[in-house]
Amino acid sequence: MAASPQRYRRACDYLAAAMIYLRDNELLREPLEVRHLKPRLLGHWGTCPGITYLYAGLNRLRDPRTLLVTGPGHGAPAIHANLWLEGTHERFDPALSRDGAGLRELVRRFSWPGGFPSHLSPEVPGVVHEGGELGYALATAFGAVLDKPDLRAVCLVGDGEAETGPTAGSWHGHKFLDPARDGTVLPVLHLNGYRIAAPTVFGCMTDHELLDYFRGCGWSPKVVDATTAADPDELLAQTLRLAWDTPLAKPMIVMRTQKGWGAPAHDAAGAPLAGTFRAHQVPLANVHDDPAELRLLERWLRSYEPDDLFDQDGNPAPDLLEDLPGLGMLPEANGGALRRDLPLPDLAPFAAEGPASPTGTAGGWLAQLMRDTEDERDFRVVCPDELESNKLGAVLEATDRAFTPHVPGYSEHVSPGGRVMEVLSEHLCQGWLQGYLLTGRHGLFPCYEAFASIVDSMVNQHAKFLKVSAEVPWREPVASLNYLLSSEGWRQEHNGYSHQGPGFINNVLTKKASVARVYLPPDANSLLVVLEHCLASTGRINVVVAGKNEAPCWMDLDTARAHCAAGAGTWEWAGTGGPPQVVLGCAGGIPTVETLAAAHLLREHAPDLRVQVVNVVDLLALAPADRHPHGMAAADFDRLFPPEVPVVMGFHGYPSAVHEVLHGRADTQRFHVHGYHEEGTTTTPYDLLVDNGMSRHDLAADAVRRAGGPPGVVDRLLGERDRIRALAHRDGEDPAEITGWTWSA
Amino acid sequence: MAASPQRYRRACDYLAAAMIYLRDNELLREPLEVRHLKPRLLGHWGTCPGITYLYAGLNRLRDPRTLLVTGPGHGAPAIHANLWLEGTHERFDPALSRDGAGLRELVRRFSWPGGFPSHLSPEVPGVVHEGGELGYALATAFGAVLDKPDLRAVCLVGDGEAETGPTAGSWHGHKFLDPARDGTVLPVLHLNGYRIAAPTVFGCMTDHELLDYFRGCGWSPKVVDATTAADPDELLAQTLRLAWDTPLAKPMIVMRTQKGWGAPAHDAAGAPLAGTFRAHQVPLANVHDDPAELRLLERWLRSYEPDDLFDQDGNPAPDLLEDLPGLGMLPEANGGALRRDLPLPDLAPFAAEGPASPTGTAGGWLAQLMRDTEDERDFRVVCPDELESNKLGAVLEATDRAFTPHVPGYSEHVSPGGRVMEVLSEHLCQGWLQGYLLTGRHGLFPCYEAFASIVDSMVNQHAKFLKVSAEVPWREPVASLNYLLSSEGWRQEHNGYSHQGPGFINNVLTKKASVARVYLPPDANSLLVVLEHCLASTGRINVVVAGKNEAPCWMDLDTARAHCAAGAGTWEWAGTGGPPQVVLGCAGGIPTVETLAAAHLLREHAPDLRVQVVNVVDLLALAPADRHPHGMAAADFDRLFPPEVPVVMGFHGYPSAVHEVLHGRADTQRFHVHGYHEEGTTTTPYDLLVDNGMSRHDLAADAVRRAGGPPGVVDRLLGERDRIRALAHRDGEDPAEITGWTWSA
């Protein structure tokens, strides 16, 4: 017969405490001495008993289609204890066998160099969410159950985490789930009343307020108060059973437990521990130096009666192992193993043959991809209410925006089964997509460029998850996280300064070279090629920046393929030929237009100047090959940017991004990068370019200057610039000579 | 007698529409023709009538101590209209006089090159919040009323913005306000049902759900439904009056209006406009090309009866100007003019004389500052529950954590009047502080380094606000936004990889050079000096990175002052003297320790190698002087880093941050920057350094290598490194030979 929940929890709590404190004598077969202690006590006891309380309750449901998303990832010891008893650990690593040797290994490995980190992490089976940075568990859980109608995600949200904005915004997530096609999420708000040093906001709310709050969000909340229940396990089991039986009622649970439940009431100095913030991390921190505290620890650990739980060889009592569904073994938690390659449509029918909106062109192809995945339902688009304004509206001809509540007024393309997830929250979009990708599916995140920085820190954490996952032997690669940044700053001259910010690139460049990719396709066809590449890739964070306004299409599809494969290349047709006196480099849609216009201006104003035009699609191709896997060989780099020749570069983002990527290349001082300098307001596109020194006239003038050309030409070009800018200020729009410019060879 | 609210709104709505559409014929004295239209229609009509509805209601309260924080900043035309009629515009710019000339100027200036941006911005009086990036209005409003007991902030939150995480988390803000010492915030949730293209989440909630939700948050919500009320203005006025009279009840208002209220029901093609998402931006977008649509626009504009509102010279009817309290003139909205310099305590009594925790040392000084500002109450600390864990707990001896609800259990240092604002939300901390600073006060934001990136995008927007504010003649400078990033990644070996991330520096480096500052004080005394400097500064974003663990104190106070003033300097005592063969550079607390230890190792292992040790406090001192105002003159730079001499640099953050700052200096290839390479887990501090090539042995070995020293020495140093690391892995802690190392000259 299976152990009672109390007894099961006693085993897990003992193991969790042992992981935090012990390096030896892990079953307390001897009196506890300092030499048995880990030299550094790294862990968080406070949330562990509550995690196991829930885990034990979930075990009783015996539903192996349960995904536990643990918000308080610092409570890792509790999860480890459960994974070990249920045999998940053993399955992924035989050294963690369910016997004395495995127990010893588990206890020692926790928070030890080369062992398990102190928080949940990709090394731990069953984990799709790290929890080190709080706020994203709930959104991740919602993403995980999309298009998995038989899956139940239980999301434990700590009352600290509940204070974060992203979590507060996530409670509405069920409104985007389709009861017919998606799974369900059962949120469990874990109220233990304290953060690391102070009471929590939710811990100070009355039950009445809590119930109101969650009812307002559309849930049917129940309070499970383990601090007052006669039989806490039975109460939780009944509540969970009810939730399992009535998913359409949107059940959620407010679960109260004592902080650090089971820890001593006071430390050796008399300070209160259990039930206070002092139990958050290591409740008895002076065990190495204070014999009285060491005795307290021993008494506490022995209170779990380890001899009653483990036999003399350290094998757990058989009843502890019975009837455990093995939640950590859920296949979705190693989603890469379930992932199929997307059936990417042929690009040819969608290729542009003349001026085209890059994102508009991509929208047609993405719509086809949406249709081609309608049966499998393993591709989604998340977007903060910007799909149409980013000219990707064609996708809405293939599917709707997902939303289940009754819409009281007029709407278009909104229905429960839609596979576009629009919400005015970059955080939710990102969290949903992370959950979706980590459980083996694919997606795209189109976003206003400036507002992608809202999720900088989430990207940081996802990049870490990907980096570590690649080092875990049993983790299969998941689909890349793909951003399509449109409504680029250069064409946010209408929304103004707040909407201009290309810094997302800079943040992604700080990520591991094995993970980070930045693409700046200059036209519609190269965008198609880049998207095809990104959606077929795994384990990366791909940032694709592309315009939405109609723009010249510089390359046919085949040319675009070759160009994108190389990462960067000389556009012979745009230069003068001959050994260049100056290279005009460009990266990004608008800078490419301006650079080509500059080349054109130079033909007229400085016809003897030998110019080479180089377009860069893959920003990291500029990096030295020893710093990034996409870095071009030095010889190739020198062909594009011949040594000693000055380079005037029009770059889409902050020039610093190019500067840092170039570091390590020879003679970088000859690169003069024009880009966004944080000058902007509501004005005309040309005026915005001029304010940042990025107009065609600025680029052409700088090229003449750097090549040592006549100052008179520079003055003429800048005079031309000022004349045009004055027209724009007078008329409120750019003159046709600028907007109507088209390339002529 | 003052105009009726309906008539007043008619005037404002007309003006707002005129701003969006017209460049001429702004009073429709002639039939409307295409030439009267702005060539580009840049604005958002949808939210304008609702904003004016609220503004008109607030005017009737006649309380000049009202701060309106407008979340939907894209509804700028409405605010402009009100500011013009109430005379605020005229007061700040006589060209915007309340007559025909001023009206013409106002209408033309909106969304025009060189004129007013399309969104609210620092150029607009009364504005302390830009609103271009949604999510932060409510937190800003709470920050604005702290320590202003007579101030009422009314915060309009759009139902789009309400979906964002930061807004969702902000609703609990009133729990941190002290009724005795702080003002109040009246949130008004503006439900018009739609975002740019789809229904909003809150717009699809029932009144019952809305009331539950806000009650759960502790508010007393009232629904004001302008779409069904017999007299919407009277209903709003009564509700506002009740709110004004019962602030302790925590009133808030759910305000329903029609989207684009007043716009035509359909466009010329028959598509629905008013009351749908199609009214979000410019409701009749084809007026230039479609005569039928132009006629619709004219009919719509004439429906406001401009001839009835403005006389033949364009002067507004006198009744429109009566009894307007002039909300835009609130002094707090130009907070710099109210700001006093902080009475910064003398540093000397707090200076460290031996090994000390930098933040612990700073904590004592900050506690004194807290005491010295107790009467004026113009300094606050915001922190995501990390004050004590960042060793700044001394501040809590001088004041408490602010929190008003009943705390059901044990707590310490928590009370309503406290001036430390702790909440587990970096977004709230940032929003609160922005509101506090922009209304003329001072503050400090201590934060775990890795999690500062959570507010990257808020920093972006604040940097923009500061940049533009400095260009507005009447805006007085506000106190700088000061971050103290502690719990640095190098000592997050216990929390592990998720807590390691120095990228906040990289993001701040993308900001305008006039705004961004990055300081890396290497010890306790230099931290004191840097904090003193930052808290006395205005208009900047100061990022200060400092350790919390006890560390050597390299400089006495006077030395620290001189060193920080220079930004960087040679530490003669640490080098060998003589023309160096290699420079050991360092920036940041841990890298400085490692670099000095490396210098020490070199004395033993390569006694003939001439080494110069340079410490950098002010990262931007490394930038070329033409790229940043703190950039050192080339001659000074060359003294620190003599040309041709290789530099091995230990840097606190990502090496890319140094690379980009150095761009433009000569021969940057000789800089070999060691820093964080995204390698990390839970391990020992030394092991973490080794994983990133930043240990003393790595630095020393690289110095020997770069200086062309014997490979045998390199091997010996790296062998030593591997031996020590093996000990750390065996014992679970670094050996004493590393942790106990102290400098000996």
Short mmCIF file of C-alpha atoms in Angstrom, two decimals, chain A residues 425-554:
data_model
loop_
_atom_site.label_atom_id
_atom_site.label_comp_id
_atom_site.label_asym_id
_atom_site.label_seq_id
_atom_site.Cartn_x
_atom_site.Cartn_y
_atom_site.Cartn_z
CA SER A 425 1.68 42.46 -23.28
CA GLU A 426 5.05 41.55 -24.63
CA HIS A 427 5.60 39.62 -21.41
CA LEU A 428 2.64 37.35 -22.03
CA CYS A 429 3.57 36.86 -25.66
CA GLN A 430 7.07 35.86 -24.68
CA GLY A 431 6.00 33.60 -21.83
CA TRP A 432 3.37 31.87 -23.96
CA LEU A 433 5.84 31.31 -26.75
CA GLN A 434 8.52 29.97 -24.40
CA GLY A 435 6.05 27.45 -23.00
CA TYR A 436 4.98 26.50 -26.50
CA LEU A 437 8.51 26.04 -27.83
CA LEU A 438 9.84 24.17 -24.82
CA THR A 439 7.05 21.63 -25.18
CA GLY A 440 8.07 20.90 -28.75
CA ARG A 441 6.29 23.34 -31.01
CA HIS A 442 7.20 26.30 -33.23
CA GLY A 443 6.40 29.98 -33.27
CA LEU A 444 7.07 33.50 -34.36
CA PHE A 445 6.96 36.70 -32.32
CA PRO A 446 6.39 39.78 -34.49
CA CYS A 447 6.89 42.88 -32.40
CA TYR A 448 7.36 46.60 -32.65
CA GLU A 449 11.10 46.88 -32.56
CA ALA A 450 11.29 49.45 -29.78
CA PHE A 451 9.07 47.45 -27.45
CA ALA A 452 10.89 44.15 -27.80
CA SER A 453 13.18 45.47 -25.06
CA ILE A 454 10.27 44.96 -22.68
CA VAL A 455 11.23 41.30 -22.67
CA ASP A 456 15.01 41.77 -22.53
CA SER A 457 15.28 39.97 -19.24
CA MET A 458 13.03 37.13 -20.37
CA VAL A 459 15.23 36.70 -23.42
CA ASN A 460 18.22 36.60 -21.10
CA GLN A 461 16.70 33.75 -19.15
CA HIS A 462 15.56 31.86 -22.23
CA ALA A 463 19.04 32.19 -23.73
CA LYS A 464 20.44 30.69 -20.54
CA PHE A 465 17.91 27.87 -20.70
CA LEU A 466 18.92 27.10 -24.29
CA LYS A 467 22.63 27.31 -23.54
CA VAL A 468 22.41 24.87 -20.64
CA SER A 469 19.92 22.59 -22.41
CA ALA A 470 22.44 22.03 -25.18
CA GLU A 471 24.83 20.68 -22.53
CA VAL A 472 22.31 18.23 -21.07
CA PRO A 473 22.68 14.91 -22.87
CA TRP A 474 19.03 13.90 -22.79
CA ARG A 475 17.53 17.28 -23.75
CA GLU A 476 16.60 17.33 -27.42
CA PRO A 477 16.83 20.65 -29.21
CA VAL A 478 13.71 22.79 -29.25
CA ALA A 479 12.68 25.15 -32.02
CA SER A 480 14.38 28.52 -32.04
CA LEU A 481 12.79 31.58 -30.54
CA ASN A 482 12.15 33.77 -33.57
CA TYR A 483 11.52 37.50 -33.39
CA LEU A 484 10.36 39.50 -36.35
CA LEU A 485 10.99 43.10 -35.35
CA SER A 486 9.08 45.39 -37.60
CA SER A 487 7.70 48.91 -37.32
CA GLU A 488 11.38 49.72 -37.16
CA GLY A 489 12.43 53.00 -35.60
CA TRP A 490 13.26 54.67 -38.91
CA ARG A 491 9.61 54.51 -39.86
CA GLN A 492 8.27 55.45 -36.46
CA GLU A 493 8.62 59.06 -37.43
CA HIS A 494 4.85 59.23 -36.92
CA ASN A 495 4.58 57.73 -33.44
CA GLY A 496 7.66 59.61 -32.44
CA TYR A 497 10.64 59.25 -30.16
CA SER A 498 9.19 56.72 -27.73
CA HIS A 499 8.71 54.25 -30.59
CA GLN A 500 12.30 54.50 -31.81
CA GLY A 501 14.72 52.10 -30.17
CA PRO A 502 16.83 49.43 -31.85
CA GLY A 503 18.47 48.25 -28.61
CA PHE A 504 17.00 44.75 -28.61
CA ILE A 505 19.85 43.84 -30.94
CA ASN A 506 22.40 45.03 -28.40
CA ASN A 507 20.91 42.89 -25.69
CA VAL A 508 20.80 39.78 -27.83
CA LEU A 509 24.43 40.35 -28.77
CA THR A 510 25.38 39.83 -25.12
CA LYS A 511 24.09 36.25 -25.31
CA LYS A 512 26.20 33.18 -25.90
CA ALA A 513 27.52 32.98 -29.46
CA SER A 514 26.01 29.50 -29.75
CA VAL A 515 22.56 30.99 -29.21
CA ALA A 516 22.38 34.53 -30.63
CA ARG A 517 21.67 35.44 -34.24
CA VAL A 518 20.79 38.81 -35.73
CA TYR A 519 19.50 39.14 -39.29
CA LEU A 520 18.77 42.34 -41.19
CA PRO A 521 17.29 41.26 -44.52
CA PRO A 522 17.23 44.32 -46.78
CA ASP A 523 14.17 43.42 -48.82
CA ALA A 524 11.13 41.18 -49.17
CA ASN A 525 12.85 38.18 -50.74
CA SER A 526 15.74 38.10 -48.32
CA LEU A 527 13.22 38.27 -45.49
CA LEU A 528 11.53 35.16 -46.88
CA VAL A 529 14.86 33.36 -47.02
CA VAL A 530 15.83 34.40 -43.52
CA LEU A 531 12.47 33.39 -42.05
CA GLU A 532 12.67 30.02 -43.75
CA HIS A 533 16.09 29.51 -42.21
CA CYS A 534 15.03 30.62 -38.75
CA LEU A 535 11.87 28.53 -38.63
CA ALA A 536 13.89 25.45 -39.57
CA SER A 537 16.53 26.08 -36.92
CA THR A 538 16.72 24.86 -33.33
CA GLY A 539 18.25 26.10 -30.14
CA ARG A 540 18.72 29.70 -31.24
CA ILE A 541 17.37 33.12 -30.54
CA ASN A 542 16.92 34.63 -33.97
CA VAL A 543 16.30 38.34 -34.22
CA VAL A 544 15.05 39.35 -37.64
CA VAL A 545 14.55 43.03 -38.35
CA ALA A 546 12.51 43.97 -41.38
CA GLY A 547 10.46 46.85 -42.65
CA LYS A 548 6.76 46.92 -43.27
CA ASN A 549 6.66 49.79 -45.76
CA GLU A 550 6.91 49.12 -49.45
CA ALA A 551 10.53 49.16 -50.48
CA PRO A 552 12.65 48.15 -53.45
CA CYS A 553 13.28 44.46 -53.86
CA TRP A 554 17.00 44.26 -54.59
#
